[in-house]
Amino acid sequence: MTTTPDTLRVFSFGGGVQSVACLVLATQGRIDFDRFLFANVGEDSEDPATITYFRQHAAPFAAAHGITIEELHRTRRDGSTETLYGRLTREGSRSIGIPVRMANGAPGRRSCTGDFKIKVVGKRLKQLGASASNPALVGVGISVDEIQRANTRRSEPYEQMTYPLLDLGLRRTDCHRIIHAAGLPVPPKSACYFCPFRRPEAWREMRRTTPDLFAKSCQLETLLNERRTMLGKDPVYLTRYGKPLDQAIPDGWDTLPFDEWDETGLCDSGRCFT
């Protein structure tokens, strides 16, 4: 894509380490983005630590340096806000839009990233003037050590994806250094608190430090399986261990089963976990 001074340049902000590092780089003029878009999938869905970091650190830092940063939400036709958790728990819902683990441990099909991240950002891009004839240049925070996550889906007609951290040859550890040097705390990993791509160690940490979120995740898993039982379908799980979450992630300090777990290549286009 050939850019011009009039090309809309927007960064798709995930709220995690790579996105915050890119925000810092933008304030330093090392990358050319003056508008960052954060698609919040829901106050009841995002990890509360991510939302807190965004509002207490990222947004004030952006404002202090003349960077526009917007918090977006998925809206229904009547103007009300739809959240991912709300969709999953809606009475009568038969679909599961998150990558729950099937009986063999493989992730199921998902629509969460597309519906609550990509489409929400895309709607705002079109409001800002992006079109097939005038596509926006959209930055995504994928670092060199996660290069396999780049180009995992084709760009929509109104956008062209770009990966500034790859262009600069920066790794996740470099992002930590950039954030520290700017005087900001390093953000937590961004994801829905009930995301099935969460590492077992992260589940363990959640159970230990935020037991209310862990309990809510267990309740969601139970609800989904109650509905699947009524439909005559096999159970699904939030981990790949093939058993309920409260059994898969034992309480206390027991050793977790060894598992080749790689969350880094699993979420579409880097819109989550960045």
PDB file of C-alpha atoms in Angstrom:
ATOM      1  CA  MET A   1       0.000   0.000   0.000  1.00  0.00           C
ATOM      2  CA  THR A   2       1.312   3.421  -0.963  1.00  0.00           C
ATOM      3  CA  THR A   3       0.543   5.943   1.757  1.00  0.00           C
ATOM      4  CA  THR A   4       0.009   9.655   1.325  1.00  0.00           C
ATOM      5  CA  PRO A   5      -0.192  12.485   3.877  1.00  0.00           C
ATOM      6  CA  ASP A   6      -3.975  11.979   3.792  1.00  0.00           C
ATOM      7  CA  THR A   7      -3.860   8.241   4.575  1.00  0.00           C
ATOM      8  CA  LEU A   8      -5.699   7.408   7.788  1.00  0.00           C
ATOM      9  CA  ARG A   9      -3.138   5.838  10.134  1.00  0.00           C
ATOM     10  CA  VAL A  10      -4.656   4.050  13.127  1.00  0.00           C
ATOM     11  CA  PHE A  11      -3.251   1.610  15.670  1.00  0.00           C
ATOM     12  CA  SER A  12      -5.425  -1.261  16.892  1.00  0.00           C
ATOM     13  CA  PHE A  13      -4.692  -1.135  20.618  1.00  0.00           C
ATOM     14  CA  GLY A  14      -5.023  -4.397  22.539  1.00  0.00           C
ATOM     15  CA  GLY A  15      -4.059  -3.063  25.943  1.00  0.00           C
ATOM     16  CA  GLY A  16      -1.085  -5.361  26.529  1.00  0.00           C
ATOM     17  CA  VAL A  17       2.694  -5.043  26.453  1.00  0.00           C
ATOM     18  CA  GLN A  18       3.194  -4.691  22.699  1.00  0.00           C
ATOM     19  CA  SER A  19       0.377  -2.166  22.265  1.00  0.00           C
ATOM     20  CA  VAL A  20       1.586   0.004  25.133  1.00  0.00           C
ATOM     21  CA  ALA A  21       5.143  -0.109  23.762  1.00  0.00           C
ATOM     22  CA  CYS A  22       3.783   1.082  20.410  1.00  0.00           C
ATOM     23  CA  LEU A  23       1.950   3.903  22.169  1.00  0.00           C
ATOM     24  CA  VAL A  24       5.254   4.992  23.718  1.00  0.00           C
ATOM     25  CA  LEU A  25       7.018   4.718  20.347  1.00  0.00           C
ATOM     26  CA  ALA A  26       4.310   6.888  18.769  1.00  0.00           C
ATOM     27  CA  THR A  27       4.840   9.607  21.374  1.00  0.00           C
ATOM     28  CA  GLN A  28       8.564   9.506  20.541  1.00  0.00           C
ATOM     29  CA  GLY A  29       7.947   9.822  16.807  1.00  0.00           C
ATOM     30  CA  ARG A  30       9.516   6.438  16.123  1.00  0.00           C
ATOM     31  CA  ILE A  31       6.301   5.150  14.557  1.00  0.00           C
ATOM     32  CA  ASP A  32       3.723   7.286  12.764  1.00  0.00           C
ATOM     33  CA  PHE A  33       0.360   6.768  14.469  1.00  0.00           C
ATOM     34  CA  ASP A  34      -1.597   9.518  16.205  1.00  0.00           C
ATOM     35  CA  ARG A  35      -4.840   7.619  16.822  1.00  0.00           C
ATOM     36  CA  PHE A  36      -5.188   4.412  18.858  1.00  0.00           C
ATOM     37  CA  LEU A  37      -8.421   2.398  19.011  1.00  0.00           C
ATOM     38  CA  PHE A  38      -9.141   0.070  21.948  1.00  0.00           C
ATOM     39  CA  ALA A  39     -12.088  -2.294  21.411  1.00  0.00           C
ATOM     40  CA  ASN A  40     -13.343  -3.130  24.899  1.00  0.00           C
ATOM     41  CA  VAL A  41     -15.299  -6.386  24.632  1.00  0.00           C
ATOM     42  CA  GLY A  42     -17.158  -5.613  27.857  1.00  0.00           C
ATOM     43  CA  GLU A  43     -16.747  -4.517  31.456  1.00  0.00           C
ATOM     44  CA  ASP A  44     -17.938  -8.031  32.336  1.00  0.00           C
ATOM     45  CA  SER A  45     -15.604  -9.710  29.833  1.00  0.00           C
ATOM     46  CA  GLU A  46     -12.202  -8.012  29.669  1.00  0.00           C
ATOM     47  CA  ASP A  47      -9.745  -8.775  32.425  1.00  0.00           C
ATOM     48  CA  PRO A  48     -10.436  -5.960  34.922  1.00  0.00           C
ATOM     49  CA  ALA A  49      -6.678  -5.365  35.207  1.00  0.00           C
ATOM     50  CA  THR A  50      -6.544  -4.494  31.499  1.00  0.00           C
ATOM     51  CA  ILE A  51      -9.369  -1.973  31.789  1.00  0.00           C
ATOM     52  CA  THR A  52      -7.817  -0.440  34.892  1.00  0.00           C
ATOM     53  CA  TYR A  53      -4.450  -0.078  33.156  1.00  0.00           C
ATOM     54  CA  PHE A  54      -6.033   1.468  30.089  1.00  0.00           C
ATOM     55  CA  ARG A  55      -7.907   4.117  32.064  1.00  0.00           C
ATOM     56  CA  GLN A  56      -5.311   4.863  34.725  1.00  0.00           C
ATOM     57  CA  HIS A  57      -2.131   4.712  32.641  1.00  0.00           C
ATOM     58  CA  ALA A  58      -2.508   4.324  28.857  1.00  0.00           C
ATOM     59  CA  ALA A  59      -5.245   6.907  28.253  1.00  0.00           C
ATOM     60  CA  PRO A  60      -3.689   9.641  30.448  1.00  0.00           C
ATOM     61  CA  PHE A  61      -0.251   8.999  28.922  1.00  0.00           C
ATOM     62  CA  ALA A  62      -1.674   9.325  25.413  1.00  0.00           C
ATOM     63  CA  ALA A  63      -3.536  12.530  26.277  1.00  0.00           C
ATOM     64  CA  ALA A  64      -0.431  14.061  27.840  1.00  0.00           C
ATOM     65  CA  HIS A  65       1.478  13.486  24.596  1.00  0.00           C
ATOM     66  CA  GLY A  66      -1.180  14.609  22.120  1.00  0.00           C
ATOM     67  CA  ILE A  67      -2.179  11.111  20.995  1.00  0.00           C
ATOM     68  CA  THR A  68      -5.863  10.347  20.449  1.00  0.00           C
ATOM     69  CA  ILE A  69      -6.916   7.104  22.113  1.00  0.00           C
ATOM     70  CA  GLU A  70     -10.512   5.884  21.909  1.00  0.00           C
ATOM     71  CA  GLU A  71     -12.341   3.198  23.852  1.00  0.00           C
ATOM     72  CA  LEU A  72     -14.837   1.435  21.594  1.00  0.00           C
ATOM     73  CA  HIS A  73     -17.709  -0.956  22.306  1.00  0.00           C
ATOM     74  CA  ARG A  74     -19.882  -3.204  20.192  1.00  0.00           C
ATOM     75  CA  THR A  75     -23.324  -1.667  19.818  1.00  0.00           C
ATOM     76  CA  ARG A  76     -26.616  -3.170  18.708  1.00  0.00           C
ATOM     77  CA  ARG A  77     -28.929  -1.544  16.197  1.00  0.00           C
ATOM     78  CA  ASP A  78     -30.938   0.020  19.032  1.00  0.00           C
ATOM     79  CA  GLY A  79     -27.784   1.712  20.321  1.00  0.00           C
ATOM     80  CA  SER A  80     -27.330  -0.500  23.380  1.00  0.00           C
ATOM     81  CA  THR A  81     -23.970  -2.072  24.163  1.00  0.00           C
ATOM     82  CA  GLU A  82     -23.405  -5.786  23.645  1.00  0.00           C
ATOM     83  CA  THR A  83     -20.680  -7.559  25.618  1.00  0.00           C
ATOM     84  CA  LEU A  84     -19.064 -10.895  24.912  1.00  0.00           C
ATOM     85  CA  TYR A  85     -20.033 -12.313  28.303  1.00  0.00           C
ATOM     86  CA  GLY A  86     -23.566 -11.060  27.755  1.00  0.00           C
ATOM     87  CA  ARG A  87     -23.785 -12.859  24.430  1.00  0.00           C
ATOM     88  CA  LEU A  88     -22.442 -16.104  25.903  1.00  0.00           C
ATOM     89  CA  THR A  89     -24.890 -16.069  28.797  1.00  0.00           C
ATOM     90  CA  ARG A  90     -27.940 -14.764  26.940  1.00  0.00           C
ATOM     91  CA  GLU A  91     -30.957 -16.947  27.622  1.00  0.00           C
ATOM     92  CA  GLY A  92     -31.687 -19.251  24.718  1.00  0.00           C
ATOM     93  CA  SER A  93     -28.270 -18.816  23.107  1.00  0.00           C
ATOM     94  CA  ARG A  94     -27.052 -21.974  21.367  1.00  0.00           C
ATOM     95  CA  SER A  95     -23.762 -20.796  19.935  1.00  0.00           C
ATOM     96  CA  ILE A  96     -20.400 -20.487  21.668  1.00  0.00           C
ATOM     97  CA  GLY A  97     -18.304 -17.703  20.228  1.00  0.00           C
ATOM     98  CA  ILE A  98     -15.110 -18.336  22.184  1.00  0.00           C
ATOM     99  CA  PRO A  99     -12.489 -21.021  21.412  1.00  0.00           C
ATOM    100  CA  VAL A 100     -13.612 -23.534  24.038  1.00  0.00           C
ATOM    101  CA  ARG A 101     -11.686 -26.796  24.096  1.00  0.00           C
ATOM    102  CA  MET A 102     -13.381 -29.831  22.626  1.00  0.00           C
ATOM    103  CA  ALA A 103     -13.080 -33.326  24.102  1.00  0.00           C
ATOM    104  CA  ASN A 104      -9.791 -33.900  22.234  1.00  0.00           C
ATOM    105  CA  GLY A 105      -8.313 -30.625  23.515  1.00  0.00           C
ATOM    106  CA  ALA A 106      -8.536 -28.804  20.188  1.00  0.00           C
ATOM    107  CA  PRO A 107     -10.033 -25.299  20.173  1.00  0.00           C
ATOM    108  CA  GLY A 108     -13.504 -24.911  18.725  1.00  0.00           C
ATOM    109  CA  ARG A 109     -14.531 -22.316  16.185  1.00  0.00           C
ATOM    110  CA  ARG A 110     -14.793 -18.774  17.463  1.00  0.00           C
ATOM    111  CA  SER A 111     -16.257 -15.434  16.499  1.00  0.00           C
ATOM    112  CA  CYS A 112     -15.213 -13.357  19.516  1.00  0.00           C
ATOM    113  CA  THR A 113     -12.193 -11.636  17.968  1.00  0.00           C
ATOM    114  CA  GLY A 114     -14.011 -10.954  14.718  1.00  0.00           C
ATOM    115  CA  ASP A 115     -17.234  -9.656  16.237  1.00  0.00           C
ATOM    116  CA  PHE A 116     -15.928  -7.777  19.260  1.00  0.00           C
ATOM    117  CA  LYS A 117     -12.508  -6.570  18.065  1.00  0.00           C
ATOM    118  CA  ILE A 118     -12.072  -6.514  14.281  1.00  0.00           C
ATOM    119  CA  LYS A 119     -15.606  -5.418  13.348  1.00  0.00           C
ATOM    120  CA  VAL A 120     -15.774  -2.832  16.116  1.00  0.00           C
ATOM    121  CA  VAL A 121     -12.503  -1.254  15.003  1.00  0.00           C
ATOM    122  CA  GLY A 122     -13.589  -1.574  11.375  1.00  0.00           C
ATOM    123  CA  LYS A 123     -16.819   0.303  12.038  1.00  0.00           C
ATOM    124  CA  ARG A 124     -14.848   3.165  13.544  1.00  0.00           C
ATOM    125  CA  LEU A 125     -12.382   3.180  10.641  1.00  0.00           C
ATOM    126  CA  LYS A 126     -15.235   3.614   8.190  1.00  0.00           C
ATOM    127  CA  GLN A 127     -16.677   6.418  10.316  1.00  0.00           C
ATOM    128  CA  LEU A 128     -13.281   8.103  10.052  1.00  0.00           C
ATOM    129  CA  GLY A 129     -13.368   7.845   6.256  1.00  0.00           C
ATOM    130  CA  ALA A 130     -11.679   4.536   5.450  1.00  0.00           C
ATOM    131  CA  SER A 131     -13.021   2.786   2.371  1.00  0.00           C
ATOM    132  CA  ALA A 132     -11.981   0.319  -0.310  1.00  0.00           C
ATOM    133  CA  SER A 133     -10.726   3.194  -2.441  1.00  0.00           C
ATOM    134  CA  ASN A 134      -9.073   4.915   0.519  1.00  0.00           C
ATOM    135  CA  PRO A 135      -8.029   2.198   2.996  1.00  0.00           C
ATOM    136  CA  ALA A 136      -6.631   2.971   6.424  1.00  0.00           C
ATOM    137  CA  LEU A 137      -3.197   1.816   7.480  1.00  0.00           C
ATOM    138  CA  VAL A 138      -3.807  -0.191  10.658  1.00  0.00           C
ATOM    139  CA  GLY A 139      -0.958  -0.964  13.046  1.00  0.00           C
ATOM    140  CA  VAL A 140      -0.973  -4.160  15.107  1.00  0.00           C
ATOM    141  CA  GLY A 141       1.395  -4.888  17.993  1.00  0.00           C
ATOM    142  CA  ILE A 142       3.072  -8.136  17.044  1.00  0.00           C
ATOM    143  CA  SER A 143       6.733  -8.441  18.062  1.00  0.00           C
ATOM    144  CA  VAL A 144       9.521 -10.425  16.394  1.00  0.00           C
ATOM    145  CA  ASP A 145       9.224 -13.354  18.817  1.00  0.00           C
ATOM    146  CA  GLU A 146       5.563 -13.732  17.797  1.00  0.00           C
ATOM    147  CA  ILE A 147       6.046 -13.193  14.063  1.00  0.00           C
ATOM    148  CA  GLN A 148       3.938 -16.261  13.298  1.00  0.00           C
ATOM    149  CA  ARG A 149       0.884 -14.259  14.384  1.00  0.00           C
ATOM    150  CA  ALA A 150       1.274 -11.739  11.564  1.00  0.00           C
ATOM    151  CA  ASN A 151      -0.842 -12.062   8.442  1.00  0.00           C
ATOM    152  CA  THR A 152      -3.170 -14.669   9.963  1.00  0.00           C
ATOM    153  CA  ARG A 153      -6.111 -13.229   8.087  1.00  0.00           C
ATOM    154  CA  ARG A 154      -6.571 -11.085   5.039  1.00  0.00           C
ATOM    155  CA  SER A 155      -7.162  -7.393   5.495  1.00  0.00           C
ATOM    156  CA  GLU A 156     -10.665  -6.060   4.986  1.00  0.00           C
ATOM    157  CA  PRO A 157     -11.086  -3.862   1.883  1.00  0.00           C
ATOM    158  CA  TYR A 158     -11.024  -0.686   3.989  1.00  0.00           C
ATOM    159  CA  GLU A 159      -7.737  -1.473   5.776  1.00  0.00           C
ATOM    160  CA  GLN A 160      -4.146  -2.507   5.258  1.00  0.00           C
ATOM    161  CA  MET A 161      -2.370  -4.190   8.161  1.00  0.00           C
ATOM    162  CA  THR A 162       1.120  -3.168   9.221  1.00  0.00           C
ATOM    163  CA  TYR A 163       3.367  -4.393  12.033  1.00  0.00           C
ATOM    164  CA  PRO A 164       5.632  -1.613  13.323  1.00  0.00           C
ATOM    165  CA  LEU A 165       7.385  -3.773  15.922  1.00  0.00           C
ATOM    166  CA  LEU A 166       8.425  -6.187  13.188  1.00  0.00           C
ATOM    167  CA  ASP A 167       9.669  -3.289  11.067  1.00  0.00           C
ATOM    168  CA  LEU A 168      11.815  -2.124  13.986  1.00  0.00           C
ATOM    169  CA  GLY A 169      13.013  -5.638  14.842  1.00  0.00           C
ATOM    170  CA  LEU A 170      11.694  -5.410  18.407  1.00  0.00           C
ATOM    171  CA  ARG A 171      10.952  -8.340  20.707  1.00  0.00           C
ATOM    172  CA  ARG A 172       8.647  -8.546  23.722  1.00  0.00           C
ATOM    173  CA  THR A 173      11.604  -7.960  26.054  1.00  0.00           C
ATOM    174  CA  ASP A 174      12.374  -4.768  24.126  1.00  0.00           C
ATOM    175  CA  CYS A 175       8.787  -3.686  24.706  1.00  0.00           C
ATOM    176  CA  HIS A 176       9.223  -4.092  28.450  1.00  0.00           C
ATOM    177  CA  ARG A 177      12.340  -1.911  28.301  1.00  0.00           C
ATOM    178  CA  ILE A 178      10.573   0.784  26.248  1.00  0.00           C
ATOM    179  CA  ILE A 179       7.651   0.917  28.685  1.00  0.00           C
ATOM    180  CA  HIS A 180       9.907   1.105  31.742  1.00  0.00           C
ATOM    181  CA  ALA A 181      12.000   3.874  30.163  1.00  0.00           C
ATOM    182  CA  ALA A 182       8.825   5.925  29.621  1.00  0.00           C
ATOM    183  CA  GLY A 183       8.026   5.736  33.326  1.00  0.00           C
ATOM    184  CA  LEU A 184       4.999   3.484  32.872  1.00  0.00           C
ATOM    185  CA  PRO A 185       4.279   0.217  34.679  1.00  0.00           C
ATOM    186  CA  VAL A 186       4.265  -2.863  32.461  1.00  0.00           C
ATOM    187  CA  PRO A 187       0.646  -3.819  31.695  1.00  0.00           C
ATOM    188  CA  PRO A 188      -0.823  -7.268  32.321  1.00  0.00           C
ATOM    189  CA  LYS A 189      -1.414  -9.599  29.398  1.00  0.00           C
ATOM    190  CA  SER A 190      -4.617  -8.504  27.699  1.00  0.00           C
ATOM    191  CA  ALA A 191      -7.391 -11.034  27.190  1.00  0.00           C
ATOM    192  CA  CYS A 192     -10.844 -11.872  28.421  1.00  0.00           C
ATOM    193  CA  TYR A 193     -10.516 -13.363  31.878  1.00  0.00           C
ATOM    194  CA  PHE A 194     -12.343 -16.517  30.722  1.00  0.00           C
ATOM    195  CA  CYS A 195     -10.373 -16.952  27.478  1.00  0.00           C
ATOM    196  CA  PRO A 196      -9.646 -20.644  26.746  1.00  0.00           C
ATOM    197  CA  PHE A 197      -6.251 -19.638  25.311  1.00  0.00           C
ATOM    198  CA  ARG A 198      -5.123 -18.597  28.792  1.00  0.00           C
ATOM    199  CA  ARG A 199      -2.067 -20.545  29.940  1.00  0.00           C
ATOM    200  CA  PRO A 200      -2.501 -23.042  32.817  1.00  0.00           C
ATOM    201  CA  GLU A 201      -0.095 -20.958  34.901  1.00  0.00           C
ATOM    202  CA  ALA A 202      -2.310 -17.905  34.312  1.00  0.00           C
ATOM    203  CA  TRP A 203      -5.373 -19.852  35.427  1.00  0.00           C
ATOM    204  CA  ARG A 204      -3.493 -20.887  38.561  1.00  0.00           C
ATOM    205  CA  GLU A 205      -2.526 -17.292  39.266  1.00  0.00           C
ATOM    206  CA  MET A 206      -6.142 -16.216  38.780  1.00  0.00           C
ATOM    207  CA  ARG A 207      -7.397 -18.843  41.181  1.00  0.00           C
ATOM    208  CA  ARG A 208      -4.872 -17.691  43.782  1.00  0.00           C
ATOM    209  CA  THR A 209      -5.130 -13.900  43.422  1.00  0.00           C
ATOM    210  CA  THR A 210      -8.598 -13.194  41.986  1.00  0.00           C
ATOM    211  CA  PRO A 211     -10.749 -16.139  43.076  1.00  0.00           C
ATOM    212  CA  ASP A 212     -13.928 -14.252  42.183  1.00  0.00           C
ATOM    213  CA  LEU A 213     -12.926 -14.176  38.507  1.00  0.00           C
ATOM    214  CA  PHE A 214     -11.917 -17.824  38.636  1.00  0.00           C
ATOM    215  CA  ALA A 215     -15.280 -18.751  40.154  1.00  0.00           C
ATOM    216  CA  LYS A 216     -17.098 -16.722  37.494  1.00  0.00           C
ATOM    217  CA  SER A 217     -15.145 -18.541  34.766  1.00  0.00           C
ATOM    218  CA  CYS A 218     -16.133 -21.886  36.303  1.00  0.00           C
ATOM    219  CA  GLN A 219     -19.765 -20.774  36.373  1.00  0.00           C
ATOM    220  CA  LEU A 220     -19.590 -19.792  32.697  1.00  0.00           C
ATOM    221  CA  GLU A 221     -18.140 -23.181  31.759  1.00  0.00           C
ATOM    222  CA  THR A 222     -20.898 -24.923  33.732  1.00  0.00           C
ATOM    223  CA  LEU A 223     -23.615 -22.843  32.048  1.00  0.00           C
ATOM    224  CA  LEU A 224     -22.271 -23.616  28.575  1.00  0.00           C
ATOM    225  CA  ASN A 225     -22.235 -27.335  29.331  1.00  0.00           C
ATOM    226  CA  GLU A 226     -25.710 -27.334  30.842  1.00  0.00           C
ATOM    227  CA  ARG A 227     -26.963 -25.943  27.548  1.00  0.00           C
ATOM    228  CA  ARG A 228     -24.931 -28.464  25.528  1.00  0.00           C
ATOM    229  CA  THR A 229     -26.361 -31.313  27.608  1.00  0.00           C
ATOM    230  CA  MET A 230     -29.889 -30.125  26.808  1.00  0.00           C
ATOM    231  CA  LEU A 231     -28.943 -30.112  23.115  1.00  0.00           C
ATOM    232  CA  GLY A 232     -27.436 -33.604  23.309  1.00  0.00           C
ATOM    233  CA  LYS A 233     -23.895 -32.351  22.646  1.00  0.00           C
ATOM    234  CA  ASP A 234     -20.575 -33.316  24.203  1.00  0.00           C
ATOM    235  CA  PRO A 235     -19.154 -31.076  26.925  1.00  0.00           C
ATOM    236  CA  VAL A 236     -16.556 -28.385  26.256  1.00  0.00           C
ATOM    237  CA  TYR A 237     -13.958 -26.911  28.554  1.00  0.00           C
ATOM    238  CA  LEU A 238     -11.939 -23.747  29.168  1.00  0.00           C
ATOM    239  CA  THR A 239      -8.684 -25.764  29.292  1.00  0.00           C
ATOM    240  CA  ARG A 240      -7.417 -28.594  27.129  1.00  0.00           C
ATOM    241  CA  TYR A 241      -7.362 -31.086  30.013  1.00  0.00           C
ATOM    242  CA  GLY A 242     -10.824 -32.473  29.261  1.00  0.00           C
ATOM    243  CA  LYS A 243     -12.355 -31.779  32.672  1.00  0.00           C
ATOM    244  CA  PRO A 244     -14.063 -28.903  34.479  1.00  0.00           C
ATOM    245  CA  LEU A 245     -11.922 -25.869  35.216  1.00  0.00           C
ATOM    246  CA  ASP A 246     -11.982 -26.229  38.997  1.00  0.00           C
ATOM    247  CA  GLN A 247     -10.626 -29.775  38.584  1.00  0.00           C
ATOM    248  CA  ALA A 248      -8.181 -28.968  35.788  1.00  0.00           C
ATOM    249  CA  ILE A 249      -6.578 -26.165  37.813  1.00  0.00           C
ATOM    250  CA  PRO A 250      -6.211 -27.572  41.330  1.00  0.00           C
ATOM    251  CA  ASP A 251      -6.234 -25.346  44.359  1.00  0.00           C
ATOM    252  CA  GLY A 252      -2.978 -24.875  46.255  1.00  0.00           C
ATOM    253  CA  TRP A 253       0.521 -25.341  44.854  1.00  0.00           C
ATOM    254  CA  ASP A 254       0.253 -28.770  43.237  1.00  0.00           C
ATOM    255  CA  THR A 255       2.312 -29.157  40.086  1.00  0.00           C
ATOM    256  CA  LEU A 256       0.337 -28.649  36.908  1.00  0.00           C
ATOM    257  CA  PRO A 257       0.611 -31.340  34.209  1.00  0.00           C
ATOM    258  CA  PHE A 258       3.358 -30.639  31.703  1.00  0.00           C
ATOM    259  CA  ASP A 259       1.882 -29.273  28.527  1.00  0.00           C
ATOM    260  CA  GLU A 260       3.270 -27.818  25.319  1.00  0.00           C
ATOM    261  CA  TRP A 261       1.066 -24.761  25.546  1.00  0.00           C
ATOM    262  CA  ASP A 262       1.398 -21.977  23.027  1.00  0.00           C
ATOM    263  CA  GLU A 263      -1.152 -19.185  23.160  1.00  0.00           C
ATOM    264  CA  THR A 264       0.875 -16.905  20.906  1.00  0.00           C
ATOM    265  CA  GLY A 265      -0.307 -18.166  17.539  1.00  0.00           C
ATOM    266  CA  LEU A 266      -3.911 -18.715  18.352  1.00  0.00           C
ATOM    267  CA  CYS A 267      -5.798 -15.445  18.310  1.00  0.00           C
ATOM    268  CA  ASP A 268      -6.657 -13.827  14.992  1.00  0.00           C
ATOM    269  CA  SER A 269      -4.466 -11.015  13.702  1.00  0.00           C
ATOM    270  CA  GLY A 270      -2.980  -9.967  16.999  1.00  0.00           C
ATOM    271  CA  ARG A 271      -6.074  -8.121  18.166  1.00  0.00           C
ATOM    272  CA  CYS A 272      -5.978 -10.039  21.483  1.00  0.00           C
ATOM    273  CA  PHE A 273      -2.954 -10.780  23.659  1.00  0.00           C
ATOM    274  CA  THR A 274      -1.181  -7.581  22.547  1.00  0.00           C
TER     275      THR A 274
END
